[in-house]
Coordinates of C-alpha atoms in Angstrom, one line a residue:
M1 CA 0.0 0.0 0.0
E2 CA 2.8 2.4 1.0
T3 CA 4.6 1.5 -2.4
K4 CA 1.6 2.3 -4.4
K5 CA 1.3 5.7 -2.5
K6 CA 4.8 6.6 -3.3
E7 CA 4.3 5.7 -7.1
N8 CA 1.2 8.0 -7.3
E9 CA 3.2 11.0 -5.6
K10 CA 6.0 10.4 -8.1
M11 CA 3.7 10.3 -11.1
K12 CA 2.1 13.6 -10.0
R13 CA 5.5 15.4 -9.6
T14 CA 6.2 14.1 -13.1
I15 CA 3.1 15.4 -14.6
T16 CA 3.7 18.7 -12.8
L17 CA 7.2 19.2 -14.1
G18 CA 6.0 18.5 -17.6
L19 CA 3.1 20.8 -17.4
F20 CA 5.5 23.4 -16.1
F21 CA 7.9 22.5 -18.9
V22 CA 5.1 23.0 -21.5
L23 CA 4.0 26.4 -20.0
S24 CA 7.6 27.6 -20.0
V25 CA 8.1 26.8 -23.8
L26 CA 4.7 28.5 -24.6
F27 CA 5.6 31.6 -22.5
Y28 CA 9.0 31.9 -24.4
A29 CA 7.4 31.2 -27.8
V30 CA 5.0 33.9 -27.3
Q31 CA 7.7 36.3 -26.1
A32 CA 9.6 35.2 -29.3
Q33 CA 6.7 36.0 -31.5
E34 CA 6.1 39.5 -30.0
P35 CA 9.3 41.6 -30.0
K36 CA 9.9 44.3 -27.5
N37 CA 10.0 46.9 -30.2
Y38 CA 9.8 46.9 -34.0
G39 CA 13.4 48.3 -34.5
F40 CA 12.7 52.1 -35.4
E41 CA 12.4 55.3 -33.6
I42 CA 10.2 58.4 -34.1
N43 CA 11.3 61.6 -32.5
G44 CA 13.6 59.5 -30.2
E45 CA 10.9 57.2 -29.0
V46 CA 11.2 53.6 -29.8
I47 CA 8.0 52.1 -31.7
G48 CA 6.9 48.8 -30.4
P49 CA 3.7 46.8 -29.5
G50 CA 2.8 49.1 -26.8
N51 CA 2.8 52.3 -28.8
Y52 CA 2.5 51.6 -32.4
Q53 CA -1.2 52.4 -32.5
N54 CA -0.7 55.7 -30.8
I55 CA 2.1 57.3 -32.8
T56 CA 0.3 60.6 -33.1
T57 CA 0.5 61.0 -29.4
I58 CA 4.3 61.3 -29.4
P59 CA 5.4 64.8 -28.6
G60 CA 6.4 66.7 -31.8
V61 CA 4.1 64.5 -34.1
S62 CA 1.2 66.1 -36.0
G63 CA -0.9 64.9 -38.9
M64 CA -1.9 61.4 -39.8
I65 CA 0.7 58.6 -39.3
S66 CA 0.4 54.9 -38.7
Y67 CA 2.4 51.5 -38.7
T68 CA 1.3 48.1 -39.7
P69 CA 3.7 45.6 -38.2
E70 CA 2.7 42.7 -40.6
T71 CA 3.6 44.7 -43.8
K72 CA 6.3 47.0 -42.2
V73 CA 4.7 50.0 -43.7
L74 CA 4.9 53.3 -41.9
K75 CA 2.2 55.6 -43.6
M76 CA 2.4 59.4 -43.5
Q77 CA -0.3 61.7 -44.7
N78 CA 0.4 65.4 -44.1
A79 CA 2.4 64.5 -41.2
E80 CA 5.1 66.6 -39.4
L81 CA 7.8 64.8 -37.3
L82 CA 11.2 65.8 -35.7
S83 CA 13.1 62.5 -36.8
I84 CA 12.9 59.0 -38.0
R85 CA 15.6 56.4 -37.3
N86 CA 15.4 52.8 -38.7
M87 CA 17.9 50.9 -36.7
E88 CA 16.9 47.2 -37.3
N89 CA 13.7 47.0 -39.1
E90 CA 15.1 45.6 -42.4
G91 CA 12.9 46.5 -45.4
M92 CA 10.7 49.0 -43.6
T93 CA 8.7 51.2 -46.1
I94 CA 7.7 54.7 -45.7
Q95 CA 4.6 55.4 -47.7
L96 CA 3.8 59.2 -48.5
T97 CA 0.5 60.9 -49.1
G98 CA 0.2 64.5 -49.3
N99 CA 3.0 66.9 -48.1
N100 CA 5.1 65.5 -45.1
S101 CA 8.1 66.9 -43.4
V102 CA 10.7 65.9 -40.8
R103 CA 12.4 68.8 -39.5
T104 CA 15.2 69.1 -36.9
T105 CA 17.9 71.3 -35.6
R106 CA 20.4 69.2 -33.9
E107 CA 19.6 65.7 -34.9
L108 CA 19.6 63.7 -38.3
A109 CA 16.1 64.1 -39.8
L110 CA 16.3 60.6 -41.3
A111 CA 18.7 57.9 -40.4
M112 CA 18.9 54.2 -41.3
N113 CA 21.2 51.3 -40.4
V114 CA 19.1 48.8 -42.5
S115 CA 17.5 49.1 -46.0
T116 CA 14.5 51.2 -46.2
R117 CA 12.2 52.2 -48.8
I118 CA 10.3 55.6 -49.4
T119 CA 7.5 55.5 -52.0
G120 CA 4.0 56.8 -52.6
H121 CA 2.5 59.7 -54.5
G122 CA 3.3 62.2 -51.9
T123 CA 6.3 64.5 -50.8
L124 CA 8.7 64.3 -47.9
M125 CA 10.9 67.2 -46.8
A126 CA 13.8 66.0 -44.6
A127 CA 15.8 69.0 -43.2
S128 CA 18.3 69.4 -40.4
R129 CA 20.0 72.7 -39.5
N130 CA 23.2 71.4 -37.9
N131 CA 23.6 67.9 -39.4
P132 CA 23.0 65.7 -42.6
A133 CA 19.4 65.6 -43.5
I134 CA 19.5 61.9 -44.5
L135 CA 22.2 59.3 -43.3
I136 CA 22.3 56.1 -44.9
A137 CA 24.7 54.3 -42.5
G138 CA 26.0 50.7 -42.0
S139 CA 24.6 48.2 -39.6
K140 CA 24.3 49.1 -36.2
M141 CA 27.0 48.0 -33.9
G142 CA 26.1 44.5 -32.7
S143 CA 23.5 43.9 -35.4
S144 CA 23.4 40.5 -37.0
S145 CA 22.8 42.2 -40.4
E146 CA 25.6 41.7 -42.9
S147 CA 23.8 43.3 -45.8
K148 CA 24.6 46.7 -47.3
T149 CA 22.0 49.4 -46.3
V150 CA 20.3 50.8 -49.2
L151 CA 17.7 53.6 -49.5
T152 CA 15.3 53.1 -52.3
V153 CA 13.1 56.0 -53.4
D154 CA 10.4 55.1 -55.8
G155 CA 6.6 55.1 -56.6
G156 CA 6.6 58.8 -58.1
C157 CA 7.1 60.5 -54.7
T158 CA 9.3 63.6 -54.1
L159 CA 12.0 63.5 -51.6
T160 CA 13.8 66.7 -50.6
A161 CA 16.7 66.6 -48.2
I162 CA 18.5 69.8 -47.0
G163 CA 21.2 69.9 -44.2
T164 CA 25.1 70.3 -43.8
Q165 CA 24.9 67.5 -46.1
G166 CA 21.9 66.5 -48.1
I167 CA 22.1 62.6 -48.5
C168 CA 25.1 60.9 -47.2
G169 CA 26.5 57.6 -46.5
R170 CA 29.7 56.4 -44.7
A171 CA 32.4 55.0 -46.9
E172 CA 34.0 53.3 -43.9
D173 CA 31.2 50.9 -43.2
K174 CA 28.5 48.8 -45.0
G175 CA 26.2 51.6 -45.6
G176 CA 25.5 54.0 -48.4
G177 CA 23.6 52.6 -51.2
L178 CA 20.9 55.0 -53.0
I179 CA 18.4 53.7 -55.6
I180 CA 16.1 56.3 -57.3
D181 CA 13.4 54.6 -59.5
G182 CA 10.9 56.8 -61.2
A183 CA 11.0 59.4 -58.2
T184 CA 12.1 62.9 -57.8
V185 CA 14.9 63.8 -55.4
K186 CA 16.2 67.2 -54.5
A187 CA 19.2 67.4 -52.1
T188 CA 21.1 70.4 -50.8
G189 CA 24.4 70.2 -48.6
A190 CA 25.8 73.6 -48.3
M191 CA 28.6 72.5 -46.1
G192 CA 29.6 68.9 -46.9
G193 CA 28.1 68.3 -50.1
S194 CA 24.4 67.3 -51.6
V195 CA 24.8 63.7 -52.3
V196 CA 28.0 62.2 -50.7
E197 CA 30.1 59.4 -49.6
L198 CA 27.8 56.6 -51.1
L199 CA 29.1 53.1 -51.9
S200 CA 26.7 52.8 -54.6
F201 CA 24.4 54.9 -56.6
E202 CA 21.8 53.8 -59.1
L203 CA 19.2 55.5 -61.2
R204 CA 16.2 53.6 -62.7
G205 CA 12.8 54.3 -64.2
G206 CA 14.3 56.9 -66.6
C207 CA 15.7 59.0 -63.9
A208 CA 18.8 61.3 -64.5
I209 CA 20.8 64.1 -62.8
R210 CA 19.0 67.2 -64.3
Q211 CA 20.6 69.9 -62.1
P212 CA 23.5 71.0 -62.0
K213 CA 24.0 70.7 -65.8
G214 CA 26.8 68.2 -66.5
A215 CA 26.9 66.8 -62.9
V216 CA 27.7 63.0 -62.5
F217 CA 28.3 60.6 -59.7
D218 CA 31.9 59.8 -59.1
A219 CA 32.2 56.1 -58.1
E220 CA 36.0 56.1 -58.1
E221 CA 37.2 58.9 -55.8
T222 CA 34.6 61.0 -54.0
H223 CA 31.7 58.5 -54.2
S224 CA 29.6 61.8 -54.5
I225 CA 27.9 63.8 -57.1
V226 CA 30.3 66.1 -58.6
D227 CA 30.0 69.0 -61.1
A228 CA 31.5 69.2 -64.7
L229 CA 34.9 70.2 -63.1
G230 CA 34.9 67.4 -60.8
Q231 CA 34.0 69.3 -57.5
V232 CA 31.6 67.9 -55.1
V233 CA 28.3 69.9 -55.7
K234 CA 27.1 71.7 -52.6
T235 CA 24.2 73.5 -54.4
E236 CA 20.8 71.9 -55.0
V237 CA 21.0 68.6 -56.8
I238 CA 17.6 67.5 -58.7
I239 CA 17.3 63.9 -59.9
E240 CA 14.0 63.2 -61.7
P241 CA 12.5 61.0 -64.4
I242 CA 13.5 62.6 -67.8
V243 CA 10.0 62.7 -69.9
E244 CA 10.6 63.2 -73.6
E245 CA 9.2 66.5 -74.3
E246 CA 6.2 66.8 -76.7
D247 CA 5.4 69.8 -78.8
Y248 CA 1.8 70.4 -78.7
G249 CA 1.9 72.5 -82.1
F250 CA 1.0 76.0 -80.8
S251 CA 2.7 78.9 -79.2
I252 CA 1.9 81.7 -76.9
V253 CA 3.8 85.0 -77.0
G254 CA 6.3 83.1 -79.1
I255 CA 6.8 80.5 -76.4
P256 CA 6.0 76.7 -77.8
I257 CA 3.6 75.0 -75.6
T258 CA 5.0 71.4 -74.6
S259 CA 4.3 68.7 -72.3
L260 CA 6.8 70.2 -69.8
N261 CA 5.3 73.8 -69.7
Y262 CA 1.5 73.3 -70.5
Q263 CA 0.6 73.4 -67.0
R264 CA 2.5 76.7 -66.3
I265 CA 1.3 78.9 -69.2
G266 CA 0.2 81.7 -66.6
E267 CA 3.9 82.1 -65.8
I268 CA 4.8 83.3 -69.3
E269 CA 5.7 86.8 -69.5
G270 CA 2.9 88.8 -71.0
V271 CA 0.2 86.3 -69.9
T272 CA -2.1 87.0 -67.0
G273 CA -5.4 85.7 -65.9
S274 CA -6.4 82.0 -66.6
V275 CA -5.0 80.3 -69.7
V276 CA -5.4 76.4 -69.4
Y277 CA -4.6 73.8 -72.0
N278 CA -6.0 70.2 -72.0
P279 CA -3.8 68.0 -74.3
Q280 CA -6.4 65.2 -74.4
T281 CA -9.2 67.4 -75.7
K282 CA -6.9 69.9 -77.6
V283 CA -8.9 72.8 -75.9
L284 CA -7.1 76.0 -74.9
T285 CA -9.4 78.0 -72.5
L286 CA -9.1 81.6 -71.8
D287 CA -11.0 82.9 -68.7
G288 CA -10.5 86.4 -67.9
A289 CA -7.1 86.3 -69.5
S290 CA -4.9 89.0 -71.0
I291 CA -2.1 88.2 -73.4
Q292 CA 0.2 90.9 -74.9
A293 CA 3.0 90.1 -77.4
S294 CA 5.6 92.0 -79.1
G295 CA 7.0 90.8 -82.4
Q296 CA 5.0 87.6 -82.2
A297 CA 1.4 86.2 -82.4
G298 CA -0.6 86.3 -79.0
I299 CA -1.7 82.7 -79.9
W300 CA -0.1 80.8 -82.8
N301 CA -1.5 77.4 -83.9
R302 CA 1.5 76.0 -85.9
E303 CA 0.3 72.5 -86.4
N304 CA -2.3 71.5 -83.8
Y305 CA -5.0 70.4 -86.1
D306 CA -8.5 71.4 -85.1
M307 CA -7.3 73.0 -81.7
V308 CA -10.0 74.7 -80.0
V309 CA -9.9 78.2 -78.3
S310 CA -12.7 78.3 -75.8
L311 CA -13.7 81.7 -74.3
M312 CA -15.0 82.2 -70.9
G313 CA -15.3 85.7 -69.1
K314 CA -13.8 88.7 -70.6
N315 CA -10.4 88.3 -72.5
K316 CA -7.9 90.4 -74.3
I317 CA -5.2 89.9 -76.8
V318 CA -2.9 92.8 -77.8
T319 CA -0.4 92.0 -80.5
E320 CA 2.5 94.5 -81.8
S321 CA 3.9 92.6 -84.9
R322 CA 4.1 93.5 -88.6
S323 CA 3.9 89.8 -89.6
F324 CA 1.8 87.9 -87.2
G325 CA -1.9 88.1 -86.2
G326 CA -3.1 88.6 -82.7
I327 CA -4.2 84.9 -83.3
T328 CA -2.5 83.2 -86.1
F329 CA -3.8 80.0 -87.6
S330 CA -1.3 77.8 -89.7
T331 CA -3.7 74.8 -89.4
S332 CA -7.4 74.3 -88.9
G333 CA -8.9 75.6 -85.6
R334 CA -12.0 76.8 -84.0
I335 CA -13.1 79.5 -81.5
T336 CA -16.0 78.9 -79.4
G337 CA -17.4 79.4 -75.9
H338 CA -19.7 81.8 -74.0
G339 CA -17.1 84.6 -73.1
E340 CA -15.7 87.6 -75.0
L341 CA -12.5 88.4 -76.6
D342 CA -11.2 92.0 -77.4
L343 CA -8.4 91.3 -80.1
S344 CA -6.2 94.2 -81.2
A345 CA -3.3 93.8 -83.7
T346 CA -0.9 96.1 -85.5
Y347 CA -1.1 94.0 -88.6
S348 CA -4.0 91.6 -88.5
G349 CA -6.5 90.7 -85.7
I350 CA -6.9 87.0 -87.0
L351 CA -4.5 85.6 -89.7
L352 CA -4.9 82.5 -91.4
G353 CA -1.6 81.2 -92.8
K354 CA -1.2 78.4 -95.5
P355 CA -4.6 76.7 -96.9
T356 CA -6.5 76.2 -93.6
G357 CA -9.8 76.9 -92.2
L358 CA -11.3 78.6 -89.1
R359 CA -14.8 77.9 -87.6
I360 CA -16.5 80.4 -85.1
D361 CA -19.4 79.2 -83.2
G362 CA -20.9 79.1 -79.7
T363 CA -22.2 82.3 -78.1
C364 CA -18.9 84.1 -77.8
K365 CA -18.3 87.7 -78.7
L366 CA -15.4 88.8 -80.6
V367 CA -14.3 92.5 -81.1
I368 CA -11.3 92.3 -83.7
S369 CA -9.4 95.3 -84.8
G370 CA -6.2 95.4 -86.9
G371 CA -4.0 98.2 -88.3
T372 CA -4.1 96.6 -91.7
F373 CA -6.6 93.8 -91.5
G374 CA -9.3 92.6 -89.3
M375 CA -9.4 89.1 -90.4
R376 CA -7.1 87.9 -93.3
G377 CA -6.1 84.8 -95.2
C378 CA -2.3 84.3 -96.1
N379 CA -2.9 84.3 -99.9
K380 CA -6.3 84.4 -101.7
E381 CA -5.0 81.6 -104.0
F382 CA -4.7 79.3 -101.0
R383 CA -8.5 79.4 -100.5
E384 CA -8.4 79.8 -96.9
S385 CA -11.8 79.8 -95.2
I386 CA -13.7 81.2 -92.2
R387 CA -17.2 79.8 -91.3
I388 CA -19.3 81.7 -88.7
D389 CA -22.0 79.3 -87.4
G390 CA -25.0 80.6 -85.6
A391 CA -24.8 82.7 -82.5
P392 CA -21.4 84.3 -82.3
L393 CA -21.3 88.1 -82.3
L394 CA -18.4 89.5 -84.4
K395 CA -17.3 93.2 -84.9
V396 CA -14.3 93.5 -87.2
I397 CA -12.3 96.3 -88.6
G398 CA -9.1 96.5 -90.6
L399 CA -8.0 100.0 -91.4
G400 CA -5.5 99.6 -94.2
G401 CA -6.2 96.4 -96.3
G402 CA -9.7 95.6 -95.2
S403 CA -11.7 94.3 -92.4
I404 CA -12.2 90.7 -93.7
A405 CA -9.9 90.3 -96.7
E406 CA -7.9 87.9 -98.9
L407 CA -10.0 85.0 -98.0
G408 CA -10.8 82.1 -100.4
Y409 CA -14.3 81.7 -98.7
L410 CA -16.4 83.3 -95.9
G411 CA -19.4 80.9 -94.8
L412 CA -22.3 82.5 -93.0
E413 CA -24.3 79.5 -91.4
N414 CA -27.4 78.9 -89.2
G415 CA -28.7 82.4 -89.5
S416 CA -25.4 84.3 -89.3
Q417 CA -25.4 87.2 -91.5
I418 CA -23.5 90.7 -92.1
W419 CA -25.5 93.5 -90.5
L420 CA -23.0 96.4 -91.0
P421 CA -22.2 97.9 -93.3
R422 CA -25.7 97.8 -94.8
N423 CA -26.0 95.4 -98.0
A424 CA -22.4 94.4 -97.4
R425 CA -21.4 90.9 -98.7
F426 CA -18.6 88.6 -99.3
S427 CA -17.0 88.8 -102.9
G428 CA -15.5 85.8 -104.2
E429 CA -13.9 87.8 -107.1
K430 CA -12.2 90.2 -104.5
C431 CA -11.9 87.5 -101.8
A432 CA -13.2 90.1 -99.3
V433 CA -16.3 91.6 -97.8
V434 CA -17.3 94.4 -100.0
D435 CA -19.9 97.3 -99.5
A436 CA -22.9 98.0 -101.8
N437 CA -20.5 99.8 -104.2
G438 CA -18.2 96.8 -104.5
E439 CA -15.4 98.3 -102.6
I440 CA -13.5 96.4 -99.9
V441 CA -14.7 97.3 -96.5
K442 CA -12.3 99.0 -94.1
T443 CA -14.8 100.2 -91.5
E444 CA -16.7 97.9 -88.9
I445 CA -18.3 94.7 -90.2
L446 CA -20.8 93.5 -87.7
I447 CA -21.8 89.8 -88.0
S448 CA -24.5 88.0 -85.9
N449 CA -27.5 85.7 -86.3
V450 CA -29.9 88.4 -84.8
A451 CA -30.2 92.1 -85.8
P452 CA -28.6 94.1 -83.1
E453 CA -30.4 97.0 -81.6
S454 CA -27.3 99.3 -82.6
A455 CA -27.3 98.3 -86.2
E456 CA -29.9 100.9 -87.5
K457 CA -28.5 103.8 -85.1
V458 CA -25.0 103.2 -86.0
E459 CA -25.6 103.2 -89.7
T460 CA -27.9 106.1 -90.0
E461 CA -27.8 108.1 -86.6
P462 CA -24.3 108.1 -85.1
S463 CA -24.8 108.4 -81.3
I464 CA -21.8 110.4 -80.5
E465 CA -20.4 113.6 -81.7
A466 CA -16.7 114.2 -81.5
Y467 CA -14.1 116.5 -82.7
T468 CA -10.5 117.5 -81.9
H469 CA -9.0 120.8 -81.0
E470 CA -5.4 121.6 -80.0
G471 CA -4.7 118.2 -78.7
Y472 CA -8.0 117.3 -76.9
L473 CA -11.0 115.2 -78.0
Y474 CA -14.5 116.8 -77.2
L475 CA -17.2 114.2 -77.3
T476 CA -20.8 113.9 -76.0
L477 CA -22.1 110.3 -75.0
P478 CA -25.8 109.3 -74.5
C479 CA -24.8 106.8 -71.9
R480 CA -21.8 105.4 -70.0
E481 CA -19.2 103.9 -72.3
T482 CA -15.5 103.0 -72.7
L483 CA -13.4 105.0 -75.1
Y484 CA -10.6 103.3 -76.8
I485 CA -7.9 105.2 -78.8
Y486 CA -5.8 103.7 -81.3
D487 CA -2.9 104.9 -83.5
L488 CA -2.9 104.5 -87.3
S489 CA -1.6 100.9 -86.9
G490 CA -4.4 99.8 -84.8
V491 CA -2.3 99.7 -81.6
L492 CA -4.4 100.6 -78.6
L493 CA -2.9 103.8 -76.9
S494 CA -5.2 104.2 -74.1
S495 CA -8.7 103.4 -72.9
V496 CA -11.0 105.7 -70.6
N497 CA -14.2 104.8 -68.8
L498 CA -16.8 107.9 -69.4
S499 CA -20.2 108.6 -68.1
A500 CA -23.2 109.9 -70.0
G501 CA -22.6 113.6 -71.0
E502 CA -20.0 115.9 -72.4
H503 CA -16.3 115.2 -72.0
R504 CA -12.8 116.7 -72.9
V505 CA -10.1 114.0 -73.2
A506 CA -6.4 114.7 -73.7
L507 CA -5.1 112.7 -76.8
P508 CA -2.0 110.7 -76.7
E509 CA 0.5 111.2 -79.5
R510 CA -0.2 109.4 -82.9
A511 CA -4.0 109.1 -81.9
F512 CA -6.0 108.4 -85.1
L513 CA -9.0 105.9 -84.4
L514 CA -11.7 106.1 -81.8
R515 CA -13.9 103.3 -80.7
V516 CA -16.6 104.0 -78.2
G517 CA -18.0 101.0 -76.5
D518 CA -17.7 98.0 -78.9
H519 CA -19.9 99.2 -81.8
I520 CA -18.8 102.6 -83.0
M521 CA -15.6 103.3 -84.8
K522 CA -14.5 106.5 -86.7
T523 CA -11.3 108.3 -87.7
L524 CA -10.4 111.7 -86.0
D525 CA -10.6 114.9 -88.2

């Protein structure tokens, strides 16, 4: 009986020891599966299981930032931090959305001891006042990692690094690889160099060093980006995908519009207001725009077949050129929209070059004046054509050669007709609009699909009285109007807003032509 009791106690001890062993194994297994931290720091605070879901509560953090341990992805969306350091999280990805920044004064903005990737469609500014902005170092002392540390920047993001050094590695350890793949990197290091001490440097996805011109990566001596003279670059280095420039076939103020500048048309000298081009629809939209050109066309459609100029709001084009029109078409085009365009040119308001055609439709309003021609073809033998369809309102004058002249064809469609001068028509023989006597019209031509209220009054009862005396213009207006004064070449000299009643206006030198409002034109006596 005593023997059996001892055997039972022995069995209990064995079971207890076995259970303790199993629990110990499970405990340490759980500990092994859940690390103390994830191997990186934000603003000096180590990120681990206890705080990775509350990164935004760390002092110095703002915006949206989150970490997913399973994918090793740190997401930043319009976030602002003081520093990021990746010590041991091999393959961690920083994914960018919106505009993000890591700025510090005394620390490294971004440092890594293991390979890291920066990607996404956003931007990241890494800046340090007294240290390198980005350090790609070797493995941390005591780390088991034996691989070279590489920073990969891809996915179309933009990374900017500004510090004593912009982006740097350490030639004495296993760090320093930089891969830029289809992304933009801008680096400035005013003291030690912009991109320096890298063991490897690789450009993919069509990327190249764009700035400074002639800069290259010196893999033999400095392991840095150097200029054309072999000196380490300390000014801004720009690396970006080099896209083949596509010419869209038209120019504004003499500047060809291409795939590289079409989104910045408003920055062209002489252009104000909204001028937007859509390459997919081939529509150039003017909305409250002003274009002033000297020696060039305001807009020149060189070879953009069927390009559309769409008018919104009130727009103005002034061109001083003896050979170009305010808008010049060397291939077929169209003017449309619901806005207005005041077009003034020394030579011709609209000029058609080569055998081409222009269609004007919509409900737009065009007031066109030229020192020589209002609207003109290049050569009547080329049979250029203008078709005016439906609702547009055109007021055209060309002082020297004709208001609408040297055209092969003028088509008036869907009710459009010439209202002024009365009984004017297009003559195929003279390739111009002529008056009732068959003479080429050089005064205002009014074209619309409805009879304007001003047509009868302008033709038979001029609504203003004007004369000049000793350098002044004396005139009487029945209502509030704007007075435009041009020289003999059709160049606008000045404009004045006037109320109803009598006025005395000082005339600028070379004054020759008056336009009151947008329907009365007369030469000064």
